[in-house]
Amino acid sequence: MPARELLSRYNDVDVVIIEGYKTEGFDNIVVARSGVDRLRGKSSLDLVDGHTLALACNEALARQAFDAGFATRAININDARAICDLIQDHLA
């Protein structure tokens, strides 16, 4: 089922957090524990696009993203407070 159709079923909610639907144009946070997405067998960095608010990852992948010229903010994958702050700031 397309994500927009699924979301149309929700009423009277402020926020819906979904996993997946990476190509449907929603603002997103790319979460990557390693540089390779095991399900797709491709670089996790190729999921970063114009809708990506941040890359939640380890320090090595953040360095790799910086070296590759990505302008996307990197957040430590284990820093739940920073991720929550990012979401709150984005929704404000």
XYZ file of C-alpha atoms in Angstrom:
92
model
C 0.000 0.000 0.000
C 1.422 3.437 -0.873
C 2.493 5.395 2.207
C 0.312 8.419 1.445
C -2.757 6.188 1.233
C -1.815 4.534 4.509
C -1.276 7.907 6.203
C -4.682 9.152 5.019
C -6.255 6.599 7.386
C -4.845 8.358 10.447
C -6.997 11.111 11.915
C -6.342 13.526 14.733
C -2.617 12.797 15.091
C 0.269 15.237 15.161
C 3.119 12.972 14.099
C 3.427 9.597 12.417
C 6.850 7.950 12.321
C 7.266 5.360 9.595
C 10.095 3.044 8.646
C 10.851 2.331 5.039
C 9.252 4.240 2.160
C 12.642 5.804 1.460
C 11.774 6.762 -2.104
C 8.404 8.413 -1.423
C 9.695 11.923 -0.759
C 9.144 12.199 2.988
C 11.568 14.074 5.220
C 13.727 11.406 6.818
C 16.629 10.452 9.010
C 18.895 7.811 7.498
C 19.874 5.379 10.260
C 22.946 3.295 9.467
C 25.032 1.113 11.763
C 27.530 0.346 9.027
C 28.423 1.675 5.629
C 26.552 -1.095 3.827
C 22.803 -1.693 3.895
C 22.678 -5.490 4.202
C 19.184 -5.839 2.739
C 20.075 -3.957 -0.416
C 23.781 -4.754 -0.560
C 24.521 -1.092 -1.313
C 26.107 1.843 0.472
C 24.001 3.323 3.249
C 25.051 6.748 2.009
C 23.095 6.370 -1.225
C 19.921 6.707 0.877
C 20.831 10.318 1.675
C 18.877 12.702 -0.540
C 17.292 16.150 -0.506
C 14.711 14.999 2.057
C 17.309 13.745 4.535
C 17.438 15.774 7.744
C 20.390 13.873 9.194
C 22.455 10.728 9.059
C 22.343 8.830 12.369
C 25.475 6.709 12.320
C 28.778 5.843 13.941
C 31.803 8.134 13.774
C 33.496 6.208 10.955
C 30.477 6.502 8.656
C 30.061 10.182 9.563
C 33.683 10.753 8.540
C 33.103 8.827 5.299
C 30.037 10.977 4.527
C 31.995 14.167 5.239
C 34.901 13.022 3.060
C 32.454 12.229 0.245
C 31.130 15.796 0.401
C 27.735 15.147 1.983
C 26.325 18.303 3.546
C 23.843 16.319 5.643
C 24.206 16.631 9.408
C 25.590 13.522 11.133
C 24.328 12.502 14.574
C 25.745 9.760 16.772
C 23.418 6.787 16.332
C 23.447 6.210 20.114
C 22.527 9.813 21.023
C 18.757 9.502 21.408
C 18.479 13.028 22.843
C 20.126 14.592 19.764
C 17.831 12.637 17.450
C 14.749 13.706 19.446
C 15.945 17.321 19.449
C 16.373 17.213 15.676
C 12.826 15.921 15.197
C 11.371 18.501 17.598
C 13.254 21.339 15.901
C 12.090 20.161 12.485
C 8.452 20.039 13.584
C 8.540 23.418 15.339
